[in-house]
PDB file of C-alpha atoms in Angstrom:
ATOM      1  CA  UNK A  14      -2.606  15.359  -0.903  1.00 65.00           C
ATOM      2  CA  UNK A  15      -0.326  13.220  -3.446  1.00 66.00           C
ATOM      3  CA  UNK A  16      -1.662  14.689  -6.232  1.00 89.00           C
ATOM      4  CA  UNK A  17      -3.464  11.021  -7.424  1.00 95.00           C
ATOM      5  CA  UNK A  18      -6.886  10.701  -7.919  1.00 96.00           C
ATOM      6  CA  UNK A  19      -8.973   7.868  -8.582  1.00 97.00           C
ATOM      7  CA  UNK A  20     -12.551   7.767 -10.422  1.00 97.00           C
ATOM      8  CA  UNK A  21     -15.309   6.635  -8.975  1.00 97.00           C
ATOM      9  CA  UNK A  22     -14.863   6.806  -5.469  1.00 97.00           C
ATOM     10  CA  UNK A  23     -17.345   4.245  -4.589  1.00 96.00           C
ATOM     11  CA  UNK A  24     -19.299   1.580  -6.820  1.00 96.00           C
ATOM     12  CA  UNK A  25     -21.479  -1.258  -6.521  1.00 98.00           C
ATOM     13  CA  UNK A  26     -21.787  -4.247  -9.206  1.00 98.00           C
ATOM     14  CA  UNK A  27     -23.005  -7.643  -9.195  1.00 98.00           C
ATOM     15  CA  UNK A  28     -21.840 -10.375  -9.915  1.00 98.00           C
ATOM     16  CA  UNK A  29     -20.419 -11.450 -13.262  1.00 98.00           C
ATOM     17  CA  UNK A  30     -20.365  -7.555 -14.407  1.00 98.00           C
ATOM     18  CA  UNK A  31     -17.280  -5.817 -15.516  1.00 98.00           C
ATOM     19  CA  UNK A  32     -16.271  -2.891 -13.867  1.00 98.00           C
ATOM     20  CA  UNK A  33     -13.533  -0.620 -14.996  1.00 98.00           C
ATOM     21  CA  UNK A  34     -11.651   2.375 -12.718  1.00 98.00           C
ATOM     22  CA  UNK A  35      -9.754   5.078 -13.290  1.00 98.00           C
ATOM     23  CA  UNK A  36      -6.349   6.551 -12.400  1.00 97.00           C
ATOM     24  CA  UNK A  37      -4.912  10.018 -12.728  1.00 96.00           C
ATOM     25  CA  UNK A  38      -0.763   9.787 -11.578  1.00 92.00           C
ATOM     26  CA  UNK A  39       1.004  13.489 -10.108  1.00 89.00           C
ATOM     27  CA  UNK A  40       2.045  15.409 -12.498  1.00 87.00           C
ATOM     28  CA  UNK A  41       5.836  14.162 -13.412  1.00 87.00           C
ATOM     29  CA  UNK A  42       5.342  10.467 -12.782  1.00 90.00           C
ATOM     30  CA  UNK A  43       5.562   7.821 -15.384  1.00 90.00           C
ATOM     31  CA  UNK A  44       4.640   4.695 -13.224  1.00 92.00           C
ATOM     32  CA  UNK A  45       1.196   3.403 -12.447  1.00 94.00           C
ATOM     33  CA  UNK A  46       0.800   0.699  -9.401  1.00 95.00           C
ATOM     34  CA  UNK A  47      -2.489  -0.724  -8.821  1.00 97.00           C
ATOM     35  CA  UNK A  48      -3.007  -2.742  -5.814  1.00 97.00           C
ATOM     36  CA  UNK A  49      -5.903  -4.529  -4.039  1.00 98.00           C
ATOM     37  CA  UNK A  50      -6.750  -4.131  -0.645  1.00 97.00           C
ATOM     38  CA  UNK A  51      -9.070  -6.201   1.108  1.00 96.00           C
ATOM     39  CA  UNK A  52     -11.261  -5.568   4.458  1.00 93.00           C
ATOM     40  CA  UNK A  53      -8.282  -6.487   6.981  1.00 91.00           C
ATOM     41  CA  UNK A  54      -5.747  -6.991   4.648  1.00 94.00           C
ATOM     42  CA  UNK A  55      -2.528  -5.006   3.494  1.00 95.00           C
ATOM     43  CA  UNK A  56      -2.631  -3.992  -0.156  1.00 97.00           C
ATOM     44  CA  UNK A  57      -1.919  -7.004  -2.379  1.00 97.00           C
ATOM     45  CA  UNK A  58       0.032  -5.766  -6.039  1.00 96.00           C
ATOM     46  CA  UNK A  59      -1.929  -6.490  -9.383  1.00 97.00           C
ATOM     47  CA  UNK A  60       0.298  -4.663 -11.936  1.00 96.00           C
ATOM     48  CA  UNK A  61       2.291  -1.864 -12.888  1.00 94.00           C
ATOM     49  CA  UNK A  62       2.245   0.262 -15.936  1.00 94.00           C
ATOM     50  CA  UNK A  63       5.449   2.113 -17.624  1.00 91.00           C
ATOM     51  CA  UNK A  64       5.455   4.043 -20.548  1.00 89.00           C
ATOM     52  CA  UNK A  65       2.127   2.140 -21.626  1.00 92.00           C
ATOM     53  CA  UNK A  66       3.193  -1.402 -20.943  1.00 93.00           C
ATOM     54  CA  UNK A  67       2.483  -3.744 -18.180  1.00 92.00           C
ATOM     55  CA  UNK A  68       5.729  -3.730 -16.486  1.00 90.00           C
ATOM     56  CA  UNK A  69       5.100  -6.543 -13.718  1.00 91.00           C
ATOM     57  CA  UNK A  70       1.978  -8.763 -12.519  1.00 94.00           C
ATOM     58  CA  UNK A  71       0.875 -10.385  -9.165  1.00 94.00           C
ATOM     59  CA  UNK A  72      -1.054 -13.083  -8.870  1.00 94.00           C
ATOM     60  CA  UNK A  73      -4.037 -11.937 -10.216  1.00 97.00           C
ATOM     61  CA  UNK A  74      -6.215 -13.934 -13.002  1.00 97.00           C
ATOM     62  CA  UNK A  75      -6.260 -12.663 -16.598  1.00 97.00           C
ATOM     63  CA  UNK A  76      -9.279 -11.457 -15.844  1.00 98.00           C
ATOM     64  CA  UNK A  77      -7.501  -8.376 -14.148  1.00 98.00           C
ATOM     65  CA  UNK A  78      -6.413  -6.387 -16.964  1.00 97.00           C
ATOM     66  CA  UNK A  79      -5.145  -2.595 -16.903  1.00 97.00           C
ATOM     67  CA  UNK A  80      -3.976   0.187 -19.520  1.00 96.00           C
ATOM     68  CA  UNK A  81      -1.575   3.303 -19.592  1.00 96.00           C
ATOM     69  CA  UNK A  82      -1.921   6.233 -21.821  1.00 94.00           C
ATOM     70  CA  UNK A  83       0.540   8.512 -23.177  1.00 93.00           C
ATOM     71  CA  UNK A  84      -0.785  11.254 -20.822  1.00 91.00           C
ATOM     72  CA  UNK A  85       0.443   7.861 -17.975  1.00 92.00           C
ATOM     73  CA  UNK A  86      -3.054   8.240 -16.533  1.00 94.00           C
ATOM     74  CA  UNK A  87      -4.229   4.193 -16.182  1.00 97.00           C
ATOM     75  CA  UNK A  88      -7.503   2.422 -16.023  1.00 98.00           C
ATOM     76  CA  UNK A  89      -7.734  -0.928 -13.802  1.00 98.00           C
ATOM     77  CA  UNK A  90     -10.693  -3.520 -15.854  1.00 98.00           C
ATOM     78  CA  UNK A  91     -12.047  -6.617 -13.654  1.00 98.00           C
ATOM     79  CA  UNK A  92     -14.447  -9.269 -15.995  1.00 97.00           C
ATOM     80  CA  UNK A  93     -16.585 -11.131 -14.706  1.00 98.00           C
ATOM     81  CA  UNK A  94     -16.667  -9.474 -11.127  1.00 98.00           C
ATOM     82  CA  UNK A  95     -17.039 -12.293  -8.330  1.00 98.00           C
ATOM     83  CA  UNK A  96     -17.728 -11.569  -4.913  1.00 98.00           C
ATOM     84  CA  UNK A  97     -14.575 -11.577  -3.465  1.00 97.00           C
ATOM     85  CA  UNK A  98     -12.937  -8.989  -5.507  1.00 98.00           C
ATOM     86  CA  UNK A  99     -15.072  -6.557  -3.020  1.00 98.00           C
ATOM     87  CA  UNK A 100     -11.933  -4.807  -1.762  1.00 97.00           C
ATOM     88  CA  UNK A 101     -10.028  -1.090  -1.855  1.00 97.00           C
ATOM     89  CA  UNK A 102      -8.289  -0.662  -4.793  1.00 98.00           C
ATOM     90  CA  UNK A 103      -5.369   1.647  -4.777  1.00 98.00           C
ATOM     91  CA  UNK A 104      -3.753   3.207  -7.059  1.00 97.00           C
ATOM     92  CA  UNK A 105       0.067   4.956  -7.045  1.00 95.00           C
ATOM     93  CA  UNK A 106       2.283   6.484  -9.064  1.00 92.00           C
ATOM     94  CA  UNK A 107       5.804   7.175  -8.833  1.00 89.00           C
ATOM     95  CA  UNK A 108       8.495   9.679 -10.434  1.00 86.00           C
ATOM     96  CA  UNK A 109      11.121   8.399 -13.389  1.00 85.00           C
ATOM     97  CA  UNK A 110      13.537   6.213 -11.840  1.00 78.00           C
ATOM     98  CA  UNK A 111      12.490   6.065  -8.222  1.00 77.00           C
ATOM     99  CA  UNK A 112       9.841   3.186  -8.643  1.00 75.00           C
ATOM    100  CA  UNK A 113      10.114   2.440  -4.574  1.00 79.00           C
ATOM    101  CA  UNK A 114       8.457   5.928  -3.879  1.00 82.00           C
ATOM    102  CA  UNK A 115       4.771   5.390  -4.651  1.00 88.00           C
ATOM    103  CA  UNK A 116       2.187   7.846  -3.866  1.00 91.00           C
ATOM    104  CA  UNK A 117      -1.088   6.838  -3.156  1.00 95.00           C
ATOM    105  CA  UNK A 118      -4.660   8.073  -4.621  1.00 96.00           C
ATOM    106  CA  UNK A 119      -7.924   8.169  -2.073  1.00 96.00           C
ATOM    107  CA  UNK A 120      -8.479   4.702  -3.873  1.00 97.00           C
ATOM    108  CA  UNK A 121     -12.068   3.647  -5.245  1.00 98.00           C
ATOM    109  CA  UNK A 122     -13.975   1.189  -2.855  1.00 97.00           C
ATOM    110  CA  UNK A 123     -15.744  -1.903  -4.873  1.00 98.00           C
ATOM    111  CA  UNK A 124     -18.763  -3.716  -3.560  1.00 98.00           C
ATOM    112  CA  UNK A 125     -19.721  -7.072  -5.646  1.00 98.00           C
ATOM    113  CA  UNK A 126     -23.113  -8.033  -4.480  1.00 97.00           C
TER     114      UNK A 126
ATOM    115  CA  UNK B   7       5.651 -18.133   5.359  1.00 70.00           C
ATOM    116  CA  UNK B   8       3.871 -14.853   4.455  1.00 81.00           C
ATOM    117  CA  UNK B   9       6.858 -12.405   2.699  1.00 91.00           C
ATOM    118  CA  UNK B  10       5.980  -9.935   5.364  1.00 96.00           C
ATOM    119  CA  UNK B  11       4.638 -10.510   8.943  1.00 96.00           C
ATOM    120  CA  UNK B  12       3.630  -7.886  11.285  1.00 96.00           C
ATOM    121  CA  UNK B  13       1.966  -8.331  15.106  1.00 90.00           C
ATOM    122  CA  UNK B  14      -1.650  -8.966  14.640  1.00 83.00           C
ATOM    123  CA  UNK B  15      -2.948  -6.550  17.226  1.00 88.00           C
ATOM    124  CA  UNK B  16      -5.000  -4.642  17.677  1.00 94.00           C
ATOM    125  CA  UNK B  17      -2.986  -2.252  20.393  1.00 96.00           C
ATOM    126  CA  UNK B  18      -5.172  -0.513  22.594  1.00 97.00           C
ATOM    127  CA  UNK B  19      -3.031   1.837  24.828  1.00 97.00           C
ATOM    128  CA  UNK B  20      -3.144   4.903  26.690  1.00 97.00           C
ATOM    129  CA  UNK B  21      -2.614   8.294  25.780  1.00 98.00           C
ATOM    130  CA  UNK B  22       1.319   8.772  26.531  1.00 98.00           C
ATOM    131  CA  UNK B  23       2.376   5.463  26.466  1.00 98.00           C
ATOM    132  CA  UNK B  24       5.131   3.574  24.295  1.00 98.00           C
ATOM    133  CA  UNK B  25       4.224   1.179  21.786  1.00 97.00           C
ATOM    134  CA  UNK B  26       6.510  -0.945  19.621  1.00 97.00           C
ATOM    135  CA  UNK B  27       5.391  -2.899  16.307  1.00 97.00           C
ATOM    136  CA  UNK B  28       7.240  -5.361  15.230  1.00 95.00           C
ATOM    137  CA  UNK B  29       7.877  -7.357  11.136  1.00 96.00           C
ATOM    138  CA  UNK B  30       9.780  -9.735   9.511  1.00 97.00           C
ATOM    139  CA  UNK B  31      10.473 -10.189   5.558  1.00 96.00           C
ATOM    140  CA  UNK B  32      11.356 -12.998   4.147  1.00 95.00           C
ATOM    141  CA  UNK B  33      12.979 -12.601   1.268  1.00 92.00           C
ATOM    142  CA  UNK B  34      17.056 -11.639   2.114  1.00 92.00           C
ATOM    143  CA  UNK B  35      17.107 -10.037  -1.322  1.00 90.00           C
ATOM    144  CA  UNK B  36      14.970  -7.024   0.060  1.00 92.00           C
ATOM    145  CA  UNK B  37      16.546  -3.649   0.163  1.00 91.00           C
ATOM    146  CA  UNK B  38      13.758  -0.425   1.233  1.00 92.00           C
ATOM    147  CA  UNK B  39      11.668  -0.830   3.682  1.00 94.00           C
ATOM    148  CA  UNK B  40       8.971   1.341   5.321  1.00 94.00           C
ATOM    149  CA  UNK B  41       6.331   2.277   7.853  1.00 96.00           C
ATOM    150  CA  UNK B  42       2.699   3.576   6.179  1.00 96.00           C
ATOM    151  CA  UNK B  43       0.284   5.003   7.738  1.00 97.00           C
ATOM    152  CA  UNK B  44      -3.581   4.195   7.123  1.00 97.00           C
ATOM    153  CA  UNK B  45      -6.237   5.754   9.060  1.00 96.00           C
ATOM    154  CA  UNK B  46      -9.916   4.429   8.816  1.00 93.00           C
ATOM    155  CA  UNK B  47     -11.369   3.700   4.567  1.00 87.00           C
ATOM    156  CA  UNK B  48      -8.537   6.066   3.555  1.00 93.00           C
ATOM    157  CA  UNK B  49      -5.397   5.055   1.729  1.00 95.00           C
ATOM    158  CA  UNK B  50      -1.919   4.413   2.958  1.00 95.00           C
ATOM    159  CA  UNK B  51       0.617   7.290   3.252  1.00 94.00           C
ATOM    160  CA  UNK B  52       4.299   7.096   4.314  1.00 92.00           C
ATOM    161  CA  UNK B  53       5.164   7.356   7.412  1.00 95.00           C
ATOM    162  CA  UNK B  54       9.332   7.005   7.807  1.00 94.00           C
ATOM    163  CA  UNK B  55      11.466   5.012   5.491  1.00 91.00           C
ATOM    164  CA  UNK B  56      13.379   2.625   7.884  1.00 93.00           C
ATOM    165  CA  UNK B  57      17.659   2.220   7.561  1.00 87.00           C
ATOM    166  CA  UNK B  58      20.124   0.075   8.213  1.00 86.00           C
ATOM    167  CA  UNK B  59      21.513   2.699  11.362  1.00 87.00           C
ATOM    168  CA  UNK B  60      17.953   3.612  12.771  1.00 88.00           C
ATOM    169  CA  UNK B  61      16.436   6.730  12.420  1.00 92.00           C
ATOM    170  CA  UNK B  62      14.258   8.880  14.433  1.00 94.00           C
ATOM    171  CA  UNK B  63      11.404  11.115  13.462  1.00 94.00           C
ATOM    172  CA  UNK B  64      10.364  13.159  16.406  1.00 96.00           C
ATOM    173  CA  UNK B  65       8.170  10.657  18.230  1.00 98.00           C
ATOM    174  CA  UNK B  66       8.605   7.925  15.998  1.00 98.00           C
ATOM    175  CA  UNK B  67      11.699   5.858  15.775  1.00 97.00           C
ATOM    176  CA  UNK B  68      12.378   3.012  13.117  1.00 97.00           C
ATOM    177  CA  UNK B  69      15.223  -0.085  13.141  1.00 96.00           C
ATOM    178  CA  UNK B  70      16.270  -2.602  10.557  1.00 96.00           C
ATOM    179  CA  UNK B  71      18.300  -5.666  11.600  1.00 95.00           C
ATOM    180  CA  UNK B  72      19.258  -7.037   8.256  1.00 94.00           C
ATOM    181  CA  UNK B  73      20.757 -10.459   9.951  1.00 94.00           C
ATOM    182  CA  UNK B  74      17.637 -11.190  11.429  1.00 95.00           C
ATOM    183  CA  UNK B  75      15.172  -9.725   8.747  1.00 95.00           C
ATOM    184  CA  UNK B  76      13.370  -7.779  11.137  1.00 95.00           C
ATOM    185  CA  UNK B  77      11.908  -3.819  11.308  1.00 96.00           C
ATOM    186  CA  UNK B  78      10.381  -2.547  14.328  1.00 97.00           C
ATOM    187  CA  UNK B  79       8.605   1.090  15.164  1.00 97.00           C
ATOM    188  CA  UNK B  80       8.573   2.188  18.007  1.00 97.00           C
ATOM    189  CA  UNK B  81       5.983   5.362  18.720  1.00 98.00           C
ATOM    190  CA  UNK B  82       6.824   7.159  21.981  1.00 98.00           C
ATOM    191  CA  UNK B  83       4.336   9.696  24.144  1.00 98.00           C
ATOM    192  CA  UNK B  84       1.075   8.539  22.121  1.00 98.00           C
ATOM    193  CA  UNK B  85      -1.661  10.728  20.978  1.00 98.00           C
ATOM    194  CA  UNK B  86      -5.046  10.592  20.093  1.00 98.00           C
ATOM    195  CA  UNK B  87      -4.077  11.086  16.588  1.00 97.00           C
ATOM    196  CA  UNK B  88      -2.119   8.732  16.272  1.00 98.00           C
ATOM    197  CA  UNK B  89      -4.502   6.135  16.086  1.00 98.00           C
ATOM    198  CA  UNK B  90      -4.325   4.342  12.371  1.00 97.00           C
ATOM    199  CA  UNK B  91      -3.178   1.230  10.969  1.00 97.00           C
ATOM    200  CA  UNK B  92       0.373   1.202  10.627  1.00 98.00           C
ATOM    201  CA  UNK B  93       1.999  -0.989   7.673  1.00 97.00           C
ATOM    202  CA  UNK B  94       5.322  -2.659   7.522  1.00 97.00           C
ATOM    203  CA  UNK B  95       6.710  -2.558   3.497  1.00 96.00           C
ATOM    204  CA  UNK B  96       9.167  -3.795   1.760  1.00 95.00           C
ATOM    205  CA  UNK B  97      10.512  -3.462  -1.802  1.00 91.00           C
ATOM    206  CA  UNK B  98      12.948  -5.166  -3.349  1.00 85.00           C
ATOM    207  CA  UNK B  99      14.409  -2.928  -5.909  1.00 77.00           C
ATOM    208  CA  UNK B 100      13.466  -0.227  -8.049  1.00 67.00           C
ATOM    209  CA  UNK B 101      10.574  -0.907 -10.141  1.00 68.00           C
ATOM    210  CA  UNK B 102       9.732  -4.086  -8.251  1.00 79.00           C
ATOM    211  CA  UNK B 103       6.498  -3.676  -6.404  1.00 87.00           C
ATOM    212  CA  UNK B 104       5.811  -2.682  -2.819  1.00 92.00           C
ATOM    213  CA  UNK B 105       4.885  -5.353  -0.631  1.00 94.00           C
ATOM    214  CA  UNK B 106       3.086  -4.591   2.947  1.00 96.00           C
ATOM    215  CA  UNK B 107       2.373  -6.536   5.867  1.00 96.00           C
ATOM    216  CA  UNK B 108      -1.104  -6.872   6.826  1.00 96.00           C
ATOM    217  CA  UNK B 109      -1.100  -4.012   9.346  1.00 96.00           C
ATOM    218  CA  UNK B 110      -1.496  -3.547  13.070  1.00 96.00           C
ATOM    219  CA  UNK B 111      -4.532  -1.558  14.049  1.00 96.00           C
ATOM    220  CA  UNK B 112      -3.235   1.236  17.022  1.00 97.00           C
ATOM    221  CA  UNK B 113      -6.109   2.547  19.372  1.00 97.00           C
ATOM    222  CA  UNK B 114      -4.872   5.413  21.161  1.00 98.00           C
ATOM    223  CA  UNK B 115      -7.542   5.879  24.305  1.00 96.00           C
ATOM    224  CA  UNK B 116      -7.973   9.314  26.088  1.00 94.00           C
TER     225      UNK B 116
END
């Protein structure tokens, strides 16, 4: 185990909710990753988080937002939930300095119905 | 063009056979690469880093050819177990975010 977890592990919202997950990095690392993955798909980057600020974006609306707090545990918010943002999302954190080696939490699975 | 492109699959082979995947990046810039490893609704976990001179990890065997932007893995003497996804990734520097191929599905068959 990486020493990531992620809160909840499943959840199911409708449509036009707002949904918001949860992130706990190892011990030691500074750097939050959050990344979609959809059925079939490799995981696609939203953002990253360092020292509390967003540190980096994919193409993801506005209406993907994310925090860091000083303890560098991150939450992942999604507005106005459509049904394609049913997907894996994965979260990783990495160690000061070495940004390429991202561990991976169990990840929370999100059904939009 | 996709940044990176792996074989669709899926590979369905016998238990003890070779199989070889196969990516390409696009972006020259790119500098660590990797295999991951996802099995079934679970999350990706690294399998080898891949460099420039090859290198071998028991069964498993990874090469990067730079000039022609391409990484390969090459899994010898299958097992049962090693039946997963298995996801090409490439980063382009430090901080910069990990970028994965869309994965080829491996069926290992008894």
């Amino acid at each position: 185990e990486t020493g990531v977890t992620q809160s909840p592990t499943h959840l199911i919202k409708t449509r036009g909710q707002q949904v918001t997950l949860r992130c706990s990095s190892q011990s030691g690392h500074n750097t939050v990753s959050w990344y979609q993955q959809a059925l079939g798909q490799g995981p696609q980057f939203i953002f990253q988080y360092y020292r509390e600020e967003e540190n980096g974006r994919g193409n993801f609306p506005p209406r993907f937002s994310g925090l860091q707090f000083p303890n560098y545990s991150s939450e992942l918010n999604v507005n106005a939930l459509e049904l394609d943002d049913s997907a894996l999302y994965l979260c990783a954190s990495s160690p000061p300095d070495r940004g390429r080696e991202q561990y991976f939490g169990p990840g929370t699975r999100l059904t939009v119905t | 063009r996709k940044e990176v492109e792996q074989d669709p699959g899926p590979f369905n082979v016998p238990e003890g056979a070779t199989v070889a995947f196969n990516c390409t990046y696009s972006n020259s810039a790119s500098q660590s690469f990797f295999w991951y490893r996802q099995d079934c609704r679970k999350e990706p976990k690294l399998l080898m880093s891949v460099y420039s001179s090859g290198n071998e990890d028991g069964r498993f065997t990874a090469q990067l050819n730079r000039a022609s932007q391409y990484i390969s893995l090459l899994i010898r003497d299958s097992k049962l177990s090693d039946s997963a996804t298995y996801l090409c990734v490439v980063n382009i520097a430090g901080n910069t975010p990990l970028v994965f191929g869309k994965g080829t599905r491996l069926s290992v068959i008894a």
